[in-house]
mmCIF file of C-alpha atoms in Angstrom:
data_model
loop_
_atom_site.group_PDB
_atom_site.id
_atom_site.type_symbol
_atom_site.label_atom_id
_atom_site.label_comp_id
_atom_site.label_asym_id
_atom_site.label_seq_id
_atom_site.Cartn_x
_atom_site.Cartn_y
_atom_site.Cartn_z
ATOM 1 C CA MET A 1 0.000 0.000 0.000
ATOM 2 C CA ALA A 2 1.169 3.526 -0.722
ATOM 3 C CA LEU A 3 -0.029 6.957 0.276
ATOM 4 C CA LYS A 4 -1.051 9.373 -2.418
ATOM 5 C CA THR A 5 1.082 12.478 -2.392
ATOM 6 C CA VAL A 6 1.242 15.899 -3.990
ATOM 7 C CA PRO A 7 4.666 17.542 -4.275
ATOM 8 C CA ILE A 8 4.857 21.042 -2.822
ATOM 9 C CA TRP A 9 8.053 22.938 -3.672
ATOM 10 C CA ALA A 10 9.311 25.040 -0.777
ATOM 11 C CA CYS A 11 12.632 26.053 0.680
ATOM 12 C CA CYS A 12 14.219 25.793 4.082
ATOM 13 C CA THR A 13 17.059 27.496 5.946
ATOM 14 C CA ASN A 14 17.441 24.740 8.495
ATOM 15 C CA GLN A 15 16.618 21.068 8.437
ATOM 16 C CA GLN A 16 14.781 21.541 11.743
ATOM 17 C CA HIS A 17 12.289 23.779 9.954
ATOM 18 C CA CYS A 18 11.684 21.291 7.103
ATOM 19 C CA CYS A 19 8.880 18.868 7.748
ATOM 20 C CA THR A 20 6.264 16.651 6.193
ATOM 21 C CA TYR A 21 2.816 18.112 6.618
ATOM 22 C CA PRO A 22 0.563 15.991 8.867
ATOM 23 C CA LYS A 23 -2.428 14.041 7.668
ATOM 24 C CA SER A 24 -4.743 16.489 9.378
ATOM 25 C CA LEU A 25 -3.763 19.277 6.959
ATOM 26 C CA LYS A 26 -6.489 19.734 4.351
ATOM 27 C CA LEU A 27 -6.479 21.736 1.156
ATOM 28 C CA GLY A 28 -9.114 24.478 1.012
ATOM 29 C CA PHE A 29 -10.878 23.389 -2.151
ATOM 30 C CA PRO A 30 -14.156 25.264 -1.632
ATOM 31 C CA ASP A 31 -12.214 28.433 -2.473
ATOM 32 C CA TYR A 32 -11.576 27.694 -6.156
ATOM 33 C CA GLY A 33 -9.871 29.917 -8.682
ATOM 34 C CA SER A 34 -7.642 32.818 -7.828
ATOM 35 C CA ARG A 35 -8.745 32.840 -4.190
ATOM 36 C CA LEU A 36 -6.705 29.680 -3.605
ATOM 37 C CA SER A 37 -3.490 31.593 -3.976
ATOM 38 C CA GLY A 38 -4.032 33.676 -0.858
ATOM 39 C CA SER A 39 -1.103 34.214 1.452
ATOM 40 C CA ASN A 40 -2.882 32.553 4.393
ATOM 41 C CA PHE A 41 -2.785 29.071 2.897
ATOM 42 C CA LEU A 42 0.923 28.309 3.329
ATOM 43 C CA ASN A 43 3.629 30.609 4.626
ATOM 44 C CA PHE A 44 6.917 30.074 2.758
ATOM 45 C CA ARG A 45 8.739 33.100 4.215
ATOM 46 C CA PRO A 46 11.068 31.188 6.600
ATOM 47 C CA PHE A 47 12.398 28.997 3.796
ATOM 48 C CA ARG A 48 15.498 29.549 1.657
ATOM 49 C CA LYS A 49 16.906 26.298 0.327
ATOM 50 C CA TRP A 50 14.533 24.594 -2.079
ATOM 51 C CA GLU A 51 13.080 21.326 -0.813
ATOM 52 C CA CYS A 52 10.208 19.195 -2.045
ATOM 53 C CA LEU A 53 7.628 18.839 0.708
ATOM 54 C CA VAL A 54 4.700 16.442 0.544
ATOM 55 C CA LEU A 55 1.021 16.656 1.417
ATOM 56 C CA LEU A 56 -0.379 13.283 2.458
ATOM 57 C CA SER A 57 -3.991 12.276 2.026
ATOM 58 C CA GLU A 58 -5.739 10.103 4.556
ATOM 59 C CA ARG A 59 -6.713 7.396 2.061
ATOM 60 C CA ALA A 60 -4.110 4.783 1.084
ATOM 61 C CA ILE A 61 -4.047 3.453 -2.443
ATOM 62 C CA THR A 62 -2.634 0.430 -4.194
ATOM 63 C CA PRO A 63 0.283 1.121 -6.551
ATOM 64 C CA VAL A 64 -0.521 0.813 -10.239
ATOM 65 C CA GLU A 65 0.422 -2.671 -11.378
ATOM 66 C CA ASP A 66 2.114 -1.454 -14.563
ATOM 67 C CA GLU A 67 4.782 0.266 -12.472
ATOM 68 C CA GLU A 68 8.102 -1.537 -12.109
ATOM 69 C CA PRO A 69 8.844 -2.057 -8.382
ATOM 70 C CA LEU A 70 11.984 -0.601 -6.899
ATOM 71 C CA THR A 71 14.746 -3.177 -6.677
ATOM 72 C CA SER A 72 17.402 -3.811 -4.076
ATOM 73 C CA PRO A 73 21.073 -3.020 -4.808
ATOM 74 C CA ALA A 74 21.732 -6.713 -5.482
ATOM 75 C CA ALA A 75 18.809 -6.905 -7.877
ATOM 76 C CA ALA A 76 19.942 -3.709 -9.572
ATOM 77 C CA GLU A 77 23.354 -5.301 -10.152
ATOM 78 C CA ASP A 78 21.671 -8.320 -11.767
ATOM 79 C CA THR A 79 19.566 -5.984 -13.896
ATOM 80 C CA GLN A 80 22.699 -4.247 -15.130
ATOM 81 C CA ILE A 81 24.113 -7.568 -16.310
ATOM 82 C CA THR A 82 20.842 -8.739 -17.844
ATOM 83 C CA HIS A 83 20.030 -5.580 -19.742
ATOM 84 C CA SER A 84 23.528 -4.669 -20.901
ATOM 85 C CA LYS A 85 23.053 -6.902 -23.941
ATOM 86 C CA ARG A 86 20.250 -4.692 -25.204
ATOM 87 C CA PHE A 87 22.436 -1.709 -25.953
ATOM 88 C CA HIS A 88 23.915 -0.858 -29.305
ATOM 89 C CA LYS A 89 25.876 -3.771 -30.739
ATOM 90 C CA ASP A 90 29.169 -1.918 -30.519
ATOM 91 C CA LEU A 91 29.425 -1.907 -26.729
ATOM 92 C CA GLN A 92 32.873 -0.343 -26.885
ATOM 93 C CA SER A 93 31.264 2.834 -28.212
ATOM 94 C CA LEU A 94 29.359 3.305 -24.951
ATOM 95 C CA PRO A 95 30.976 5.653 -22.430
ATOM 96 C CA LYS A 96 32.251 4.293 -19.151
ATOM 97 C CA PRO A 97 29.727 4.433 -16.271
ATOM 98 C CA LEU A 98 29.684 7.653 -14.324
ATOM 99 C CA SER A 99 30.387 7.567 -10.602
ATOM 100 C CA ALA A 100 27.685 8.558 -8.159
ATOM 101 C CA THR A 101 29.762 11.557 -7.088
ATOM 102 C CA GLY A 102 30.652 12.641 -10.603
ATOM 103 C CA PRO A 103 28.942 15.522 -12.408
ATOM 104 C CA SER A 104 25.635 14.654 -14.031
ATOM 105 C CA CYS A 105 25.177 17.938 -15.818
ATOM 106 C CA GLY A 106 27.464 19.841 -18.093
ATOM 107 C CA GLN A 107 27.655 23.420 -19.222
ATOM 108 C CA GLY A 108 24.835 25.218 -21.014
ATOM 109 C CA ASP A 109 25.955 23.876 -24.398
ATOM 110 C CA GLY A 110 25.954 20.311 -23.101
ATOM 111 C CA SER A 111 29.699 19.859 -23.677
ATOM 112 C CA LYS A 112 29.982 17.407 -20.752
ATOM 113 C CA VAL A 113 26.606 15.696 -21.130
ATOM 114 C CA ARG A 114 26.197 12.139 -22.414
ATOM 115 C CA VAL A 115 22.818 11.681 -24.084
ATOM 116 C CA ALA A 116 21.295 8.348 -25.116
ATOM 117 C CA TYR A 117 18.884 7.994 -28.041
ATOM 118 C CA GLN A 118 17.249 5.141 -29.938
ATOM 119 C CA GLY A 119 18.751 4.392 -33.340
ATOM 120 C CA ILE A 120 22.108 4.934 -34.982
ATOM 121 C CA PRO A 121 23.980 8.114 -36.005
ATOM 122 C CA GLY A 122 21.873 10.135 -38.411
ATOM 123 C CA ALA A 123 18.569 9.345 -36.693
ATOM 124 C CA TYR A 124 16.119 12.143 -35.978
ATOM 125 C CA SER A 125 16.453 11.332 -32.278
ATOM 126 C CA GLU A 126 20.161 12.157 -32.488
ATOM 127 C CA ALA A 127 19.280 15.474 -34.141
ATOM 128 C CA ALA A 128 16.903 16.217 -31.254
ATOM 129 C CA ALA A 129 19.650 15.435 -28.723
ATOM 130 C CA LEU A 130 22.037 17.782 -30.519
ATOM 131 C CA LYS A 131 19.390 20.511 -30.617
ATOM 132 C CA ALA A 132 18.978 20.261 -26.843
ATOM 133 C CA TYR A 133 22.731 19.925 -26.126
ATOM 134 C CA PRO A 134 24.713 21.106 -29.174
ATOM 135 C CA LYS A 135 28.101 19.794 -27.940
ATOM 136 C CA CYS A 136 26.936 16.675 -26.122
ATOM 137 C CA GLU A 137 28.262 13.148 -26.600
ATOM 138 C CA THR A 138 25.450 11.140 -28.186
ATOM 139 C CA VAL A 139 25.136 7.428 -27.346
ATOM 140 C CA PRO A 140 23.110 5.187 -29.711
ATOM 141 C CA CYS A 141 20.881 2.426 -28.308
ATOM 142 C CA ASP A 142 19.073 -0.380 -30.127
ATOM 143 C CA GLN A 143 15.761 -0.031 -28.316
ATOM 144 C CA PHE A 144 13.797 2.621 -26.419
ATOM 145 C CA GLU A 145 14.066 0.631 -23.187
ATOM 146 C CA ALA A 146 17.854 0.426 -23.586
ATOM 147 C CA ALA A 147 17.976 4.228 -23.516
ATOM 148 C CA PHE A 148 15.970 4.254 -20.261
ATOM 149 C CA LYS A 149 18.345 1.683 -18.759
ATOM 150 C CA ALA A 150 21.417 3.615 -19.912
ATOM 151 C CA VAL A 151 20.310 6.551 -17.751
ATOM 152 C CA GLU A 152 19.391 4.357 -14.782
ATOM 153 C CA LEU A 153 22.739 2.528 -14.882
ATOM 154 C CA TRP A 154 24.752 5.779 -15.054
ATOM 155 C CA LEU A 155 26.063 5.012 -18.544
ATOM 156 C CA VAL A 156 24.698 8.380 -19.681
ATOM 157 C CA ASP A 157 23.346 11.528 -18.080
ATOM 158 C CA LYS A 158 20.150 11.890 -20.072
ATOM 159 C CA ALA A 159 18.024 10.266 -22.759
ATOM 160 C CA VAL A 160 16.102 11.943 -25.585
ATOM 161 C CA LEU A 161 13.140 9.905 -26.822
ATOM 162 C CA PRO A 162 10.216 10.697 -29.161
ATOM 163 C CA ILE A 163 6.770 10.882 -27.575
ATOM 164 C CA GLU A 164 4.506 12.145 -30.375
ATOM 165 C CA ASN A 165 4.474 13.218 -34.002
ATOM 166 C CA SER A 166 2.107 15.763 -35.528
ATOM 167 C CA VAL A 167 1.262 13.339 -38.363
ATOM 168 C CA GLY A 168 1.765 9.842 -36.937
ATOM 169 C CA GLY A 169 0.441 10.545 -33.417
ATOM 170 C CA SER A 170 1.715 9.243 -30.071
ATOM 171 C CA ILE A 171 4.509 6.711 -29.517
ATOM 172 C CA HIS A 172 2.619 4.473 -27.106
ATOM 173 C CA ARG A 173 5.636 2.358 -26.200
ATOM 174 C CA ASN A 174 7.368 5.320 -24.603
ATOM 175 C CA TYR A 175 4.261 6.264 -22.609
ATOM 176 C CA ASP A 176 4.297 2.765 -21.113
ATOM 177 C CA LEU A 177 8.036 2.987 -20.372
ATOM 178 C CA LEU A 178 7.598 6.331 -18.592
ATOM 179 C CA LEU A 179 5.442 4.573 -16.021
ATOM 180 C CA ARG A 180 7.639 1.497 -15.664
ATOM 181 C CA HIS A 181 10.853 3.442 -15.052
ATOM 182 C CA ARG A 182 11.604 6.013 -12.367
ATOM 183 C CA LEU A 183 13.147 8.673 -14.589
ATOM 184 C CA HIS A 184 12.032 12.297 -14.636
ATOM 185 C CA ILE A 185 11.139 14.510 -17.589
ATOM 186 C CA VAL A 186 13.473 17.524 -17.443
ATOM 187 C CA GLY A 187 12.850 19.052 -20.870
ATOM 188 C CA GLU A 188 11.287 18.727 -24.295
ATOM 189 C CA VAL A 189 12.491 19.236 -27.859
ATOM 190 C CA GLN A 190 10.322 19.959 -30.882
ATOM 191 C CA LEU A 191 12.040 18.985 -34.125
ATOM 192 C CA VAL A 192 10.878 19.759 -37.662
ATOM 193 C CA VAL A 193 11.089 16.545 -39.709
ATOM 194 C CA ASN A 194 12.579 16.929 -43.200
ATOM 195 C CA HIS A 195 12.394 13.608 -45.040
ATOM 196 C CA CYS A 196 14.864 13.268 -47.923
ATOM 197 C CA LEU A 197 15.096 10.667 -50.670
ATOM 198 C CA LEU A 198 18.641 9.289 -50.601
ATOM 199 C CA GLY A 199 20.550 7.156 -53.090
ATOM 200 C CA LEU A 200 24.052 6.214 -54.167
ATOM 201 C CA PRO A 201 26.123 8.992 -55.758
ATOM 202 C CA GLY A 202 25.300 9.416 -59.458
ATOM 203 C CA VAL A 203 21.882 7.753 -59.228
ATOM 204 C CA ARG A 204 18.723 9.582 -60.371
ATOM 205 C CA LYS A 205 15.484 9.109 -58.460
ATOM 206 C CA GLU A 206 13.805 7.704 -61.589
ATOM 207 C CA GLU A 207 16.208 4.747 -61.470
ATOM 208 C CA LEU A 208 15.019 3.592 -58.067
ATOM 209 C CA LYS A 209 12.926 0.428 -57.802
ATOM 210 C CA ARG A 210 12.959 -0.014 -54.005
ATOM 211 C CA VAL A 211 12.917 2.452 -51.115
ATOM 212 C CA VAL A 212 13.790 1.423 -47.544
ATOM 213 C CA SER A 213 12.810 3.291 -44.377
ATOM 214 C CA HIS A 214 10.829 3.170 -41.149
ATOM 215 C CA PRO A 215 7.152 2.307 -41.878
ATOM 216 C CA GLN A 216 5.946 5.658 -40.525
ATOM 217 C CA ALA A 217 8.420 7.592 -42.686
ATOM 218 C CA LEU A 218 7.293 5.670 -45.778
ATOM 219 C CA GLU A 219 3.661 6.438 -44.970
ATOM 220 C CA GLN A 220 4.432 10.129 -44.500
ATOM 221 C CA CYS A 221 5.964 10.267 -48.023
ATOM 222 C CA ASN A 222 3.100 8.463 -49.729
ATOM 223 C CA ILE A 223 2.589 10.875 -52.634
ATOM 224 C CA MET A 224 6.221 10.985 -53.761
ATOM 225 C CA LEU A 225 6.700 7.213 -53.532
ATOM 226 C CA ASN A 226 3.478 6.536 -55.409
ATOM 227 C CA ASN A 227 4.602 8.861 -58.208
ATOM 228 C CA LEU A 228 7.918 7.007 -58.442
ATOM 229 C CA GLY A 229 6.170 3.612 -58.460
ATOM 230 C CA VAL A 230 8.748 2.060 -56.147
ATOM 231 C CA THR A 231 8.432 -0.944 -53.843
ATOM 232 C CA ARG A 232 8.468 -0.013 -50.172
ATOM 233 C CA VAL A 233 10.650 -2.003 -47.774
ATOM 234 C CA ASN A 234 10.211 -1.560 -44.010
ATOM 235 C CA GLY A 235 13.314 -0.952 -41.904
ATOM 236 C CA ASP A 236 14.066 -0.448 -38.222
ATOM 237 C CA ASP A 237 14.520 3.312 -38.558
ATOM 238 C CA THR A 238 15.420 5.973 -41.110
ATOM 239 C CA ALA A 239 19.150 6.132 -40.346
ATOM 240 C CA SER A 240 19.606 2.348 -40.535
ATOM 241 C CA ALA A 241 17.845 2.439 -43.914
ATOM 242 C CA ALA A 242 20.465 4.898 -45.167
ATOM 243 C CA GLN A 243 23.204 2.659 -43.753
ATOM 244 C CA ILE A 244 21.771 -0.361 -45.598
ATOM 245 C CA VAL A 245 21.721 1.476 -48.936
ATOM 246 C CA ALA A 246 25.314 2.635 -48.446
ATOM 247 C CA SER A 247 26.615 -0.788 -47.364
ATOM 248 C CA GLU A 248 24.829 -2.860 -50.024
ATOM 249 C CA GLY A 249 25.727 -0.497 -52.859
ATOM 250 C CA THR A 250 22.641 -1.368 -54.930
ATOM 251 C CA ARG A 251 21.916 1.432 -57.383
ATOM 252 C CA ASP A 252 18.189 0.782 -57.670
ATOM 253 C CA THR A 253 17.630 1.014 -53.895
ATOM 254 C CA GLY A 254 17.026 4.274 -52.071
ATOM 255 C CA ALA A 255 16.158 5.360 -48.540
ATOM 256 C CA VAL A 256 13.972 7.912 -46.824
ATOM 257 C CA ALA A 257 16.059 9.556 -44.111
ATOM 258 C CA SER A 258 17.489 12.875 -42.932
ATOM 259 C CA ALA A 259 20.021 15.061 -44.693
ATOM 260 C CA ARG A 260 22.438 14.350 -41.832
ATOM 261 C CA ALA A 261 22.160 10.611 -42.562
ATOM 262 C CA ALA A 262 23.130 11.290 -46.173
ATOM 263 C CA GLU A 263 26.213 13.169 -44.997
ATOM 264 C CA ILE A 264 27.238 10.441 -42.539
ATOM 265 C CA TYR A 265 26.846 7.491 -44.938
ATOM 266 C CA GLY A 266 28.069 9.186 -48.113
ATOM 267 C CA LEU A 267 24.771 9.197 -49.998
ATOM 268 C CA SER A 268 23.338 11.750 -52.392
ATOM 269 C CA ILE A 269 20.137 13.670 -51.674
ATOM 270 C CA LEU A 270 17.878 12.951 -54.668
ATOM 271 C CA ALA A 271 14.948 15.013 -53.326
ATOM 272 C CA GLU A 272 14.269 17.077 -50.182
ATOM 273 C CA ARG A 273 11.099 17.644 -48.170
ATOM 274 C CA ILE A 274 9.293 14.742 -49.767
ATOM 275 C CA GLN A 275 6.786 14.335 -46.894
ATOM 276 C CA ASP A 276 3.118 14.854 -47.751
ATOM 277 C CA ASP A 277 2.567 17.259 -44.854
ATOM 278 C CA GLN A 278 5.205 19.971 -44.709
ATOM 279 C CA ASP A 279 4.294 20.825 -41.101
ATOM 280 C CA ASN A 280 5.714 17.563 -39.777
ATOM 281 C CA ILE A 281 6.986 17.986 -36.209
ATOM 282 C CA THR A 282 8.137 15.388 -33.692
ATOM 283 C CA ARG A 283 8.137 16.140 -29.972
ATOM 284 C CA PHE A 284 10.873 14.539 -27.855
ATOM 285 C CA LEU A 285 11.222 14.254 -24.086
ATOM 286 C CA ILE A 286 14.499 14.679 -22.190
ATOM 287 C CA LEU A 287 14.777 12.201 -19.310
ATOM 288 C CA ALA A 288 17.152 12.268 -16.328
ATOM 289 C CA ARG A 289 17.667 10.516 -13.006
ATOM 290 C CA GLU A 290 16.798 13.600 -10.942
ATOM 291 C CA PRO A 291 14.064 16.205 -11.498
ATOM 292 C CA ILE A 292 14.844 19.860 -12.028
ATOM 293 C CA ILE A 293 13.664 22.598 -9.683
ATOM 294 C CA PRO A 294 10.659 24.230 -11.376
ATOM 295 C CA GLY A 295 10.565 27.984 -11.709
ATOM 296 C CA THR A 296 8.331 30.740 -12.987
ATOM 297 C CA ASP A 297 10.903 32.674 -15.030
ATOM 298 C CA ARG A 298 9.757 31.083 -18.307
ATOM 299 C CA PRO A 299 6.833 28.995 -19.614
ATOM 300 C CA TYR A 300 6.789 25.588 -17.910
ATOM 301 C CA LYS A 301 4.923 22.389 -18.668
ATOM 302 C CA THR A 302 4.022 19.615 -16.213
ATOM 303 C CA SER A 303 3.336 15.980 -17.163
ATOM 304 C CA ILE A 304 1.350 13.657 -14.894
ATOM 305 C CA VAL A 305 -0.247 10.195 -15.023
ATOM 306 C CA PHE A 306 -3.228 9.080 -12.951
ATOM 307 C CA THR A 307 -6.060 6.574 -12.685
ATOM 308 C CA LEU A 308 -9.623 7.318 -11.618
ATOM 309 C CA GLU A 309 -12.335 5.746 -9.531
ATOM 310 C CA GLU A 310 -15.337 4.501 -11.503
ATOM 311 C CA GLY A 311 -18.444 6.686 -11.582
ATOM 312 C CA PRO A 312 -20.488 8.997 -13.785
ATOM 313 C CA GLY A 313 -18.683 12.194 -14.717
ATOM 314 C CA VAL A 314 -15.461 11.319 -12.875
ATOM 315 C CA LEU A 315 -13.222 12.164 -15.854
ATOM 316 C CA PHE A 316 -15.099 15.432 -16.315
ATOM 317 C CA LYS A 317 -14.522 16.298 -12.654
ATOM 318 C CA ALA A 318 -10.832 15.386 -12.934
ATOM 319 C CA LEU A 319 -10.314 17.693 -15.912
ATOM 320 C CA ALA A 320 -12.365 20.449 -14.292
ATOM 321 C CA VAL A 321 -9.735 20.918 -11.561
ATOM 322 C CA PHE A 322 -7.509 22.464 -14.236
ATOM 323 C CA ALA A 323 -10.232 24.534 -15.921
ATOM 324 C CA LEU A 324 -11.266 26.029 -12.566
ATOM 325 C CA ARG A 325 -7.752 27.430 -12.210
ATOM 326 C CA GLU A 326 -7.391 28.484 -15.862
ATOM 327 C CA ILE A 327 -4.680 25.902 -16.529
ATOM 328 C CA ASN A 328 -4.396 24.958 -20.193
ATOM 329 C CA LEU A 329 -4.138 21.253 -21.071
ATOM 330 C CA THR A 330 -1.893 20.567 -24.080
ATOM 331 C CA LYS A 331 -2.091 16.758 -24.193
ATOM 332 C CA ILE A 332 -4.437 13.998 -23.028
ATOM 333 C CA GLU A 333 -3.501 10.364 -23.665
ATOM 334 C CA SER A 334 -5.199 7.241 -22.302
ATOM 335 C CA ARG A 335 -3.552 3.817 -22.065
ATOM 336 C CA PRO A 336 -5.113 0.591 -20.767
ATOM 337 C CA GLN A 337 -3.414 -0.975 -17.774
ATOM 338 C CA LYS A 338 -1.661 -3.983 -19.262
ATOM 339 C CA LYS A 339 -1.530 -6.179 -16.164
ATOM 340 C CA ARG A 340 -5.148 -5.501 -15.268
ATOM 341 C CA PRO A 341 -6.911 -4.441 -18.470
ATOM 342 C CA LEU A 342 -10.457 -5.291 -17.343
ATOM 343 C CA ARG A 343 -12.270 -4.359 -14.151
ATOM 344 C CA VAL A 344 -15.516 -6.004 -12.956
ATOM 345 C CA VAL A 345 -18.294 -3.497 -12.332
ATOM 346 C CA ASP A 346 -20.915 -5.777 -10.847
ATOM 347 C CA ASP A 347 -20.445 -9.050 -8.889
ATOM 348 C CA SER A 348 -24.073 -10.118 -9.079
ATOM 349 C CA ASN A 349 -25.015 -13.622 -10.241
ATOM 350 C CA LYS A 350 -26.943 -12.122 -13.164
ATOM 351 C CA GLY A 351 -23.733 -11.266 -14.989
ATOM 352 C CA SER A 352 -20.769 -8.934 -14.613
ATOM 353 C CA ALA A 353 -20.095 -5.929 -16.806
ATOM 354 C CA LYS A 354 -16.435 -5.346 -17.603
ATOM 355 C CA TYR A 355 -14.577 -2.376 -19.043
ATOM 356 C CA PHE A 356 -11.019 -1.253 -19.658
ATOM 357 C CA ASP A 357 -9.122 0.207 -16.713
ATOM 358 C CA TYR A 358 -7.212 3.222 -18.050
ATOM 359 C CA LEU A 359 -4.200 5.305 -17.189
ATOM 360 C CA PHE A 360 -4.513 8.977 -18.161
ATOM 361 C CA TYR A 361 -1.435 10.961 -19.193
ATOM 362 C CA ILE A 362 -1.861 14.739 -19.159
ATOM 363 C CA ASP A 363 0.422 17.657 -20.014
ATOM 364 C CA PHE A 364 -0.574 21.097 -18.755
ATOM 365 C CA GLU A 365 0.934 24.563 -19.052
ATOM 366 C CA ALA A 366 1.889 25.479 -15.499
ATOM 367 C CA SER A 367 4.886 25.145 -13.223
ATOM 368 C CA MET A 368 4.761 23.167 -9.981
ATOM 369 C CA ALA A 369 6.212 26.298 -8.403
ATOM 370 C CA GLU A 370 2.826 27.957 -8.968
ATOM 371 C CA PRO A 371 0.227 27.518 -6.209
ATOM 372 C CA ARG A 372 -2.547 26.931 -8.774
ATOM 373 C CA ALA A 373 -0.753 23.810 -10.070
ATOM 374 C CA GLN A 374 -0.228 22.520 -6.535
ATOM 375 C CA TYR A 375 -3.882 23.070 -5.645
ATOM 376 C CA ALA A 376 -5.049 21.461 -8.883
ATOM 377 C CA LEU A 377 -3.173 18.233 -8.136
ATOM 378 C CA GLY A 378 -4.375 18.292 -4.547
ATOM 379 C CA HIS A 379 -7.947 18.639 -5.805
ATOM 380 C CA LEU A 380 -7.381 15.817 -8.315
ATOM 381 C CA GLN A 381 -6.650 13.466 -5.407
ATOM 382 C CA GLU A 382 -10.364 13.499 -4.573
ATOM 383 C CA PHE A 383 -11.090 11.520 -7.743
ATOM 384 C CA ALA A 384 -7.839 9.686 -8.474
ATOM 385 C CA ARG A 385 -6.741 6.304 -7.151
ATOM 386 C CA PHE A 386 -3.145 7.048 -8.218
ATOM 387 C CA ILE A 387 -1.217 10.185 -9.254
ATOM 388 C CA ARG A 388 2.392 10.528 -10.305
ATOM 389 C CA VAL A 389 4.177 13.671 -11.518
ATOM 390 C CA LEU A 390 6.401 12.593 -14.404
ATOM 391 C CA GLY A 391 8.170 15.931 -14.618
ATOM 392 C CA CYS A 392 7.969 19.713 -14.620
ATOM 393 C CA TYR A 393 10.159 21.307 -17.267
ATOM 394 C CA PRO A 394 10.621 24.378 -19.512
ATOM 395 C CA MET A 395 8.576 24.368 -22.704
ATOM 396 C CA ASP A 396 10.392 24.296 -26.051
ATOM 397 C CA THR A 397 8.985 27.220 -27.999
ATOM 398 C CA ALA A 398 11.627 27.306 -30.770
ATOM 399 C CA LEU A 399 11.389 25.248 -33.968
#
């Protein structure tokens, strides 16, 4: 059993002054809207050093079954051995593990930051990592989960992983992994996708008979590929498709990938911006072992996941806690709980109705340093069986 909590960011000059608020403390929800931010609710004046305090509710809840339980140090050591085989095939290319006392963050340009991504050099995920940290050391991983593990095992400082595309929609696998792993979202990157048709030097696009790429990239370039009349071949990702074309040396085979992939693998760009929708943007999340301290000096976004009790209008009530405080929601995603997908509504002998038990992922435009965000999550506890803050981070407003 676990207690539901709401993080409250405060600061403290002395550890004797820092405390966990007692169960008897209640949030004043009848006063909705701007009245909740009154100075009489909590007095932060004696604090200086930022600490994360916690408000506890009286009702205990059962942890969501999709979450991966915390392991002991011995189990973590076994996990390191088990999962090390999932990383990029060239294990020598991975950096040596960082020590627990070593720096986990570099300078503003990311010159000392090691960033994991899924794919190989030339992937769009690598471009997103370089946009976030222009001078970082990028570390390729075979699978999304390998990138999560690389951060957890101190092989890298951060991971940059795609979460949604403006054309293809959400990457559901990464939503599930966010819940299973205990990493924190510390930033986001929005990357404009520019699909290029690549081929061997000297080849014209009319000579192509096959085009290799990730299935989603092929679908996003449907018009161009139909006009060429080529056969589509699915690959693991766009960069590996470019690598295949370069290594096989077949003149009638092309790839859909980035311009950077063409430069890396020595291919020619036969056509640029071949995607059907020119406004093709992928949003990436930056993950780290520790959360960042939220502020109010710039636009912030907060990501949470929660489950709800069953009842009429419960989802409406849950979303209303944000509307009452004029907090804008930018993303709502629902995912069935994999280990308990169905819940019985009625145990009568006449028959039991069943329905999917969902997890709700929400992004909203507010910082956890703002009282309205703290009150909104406190209010949400009235309807939620489980709440977890995945991260509070600056919004990426530059394309």
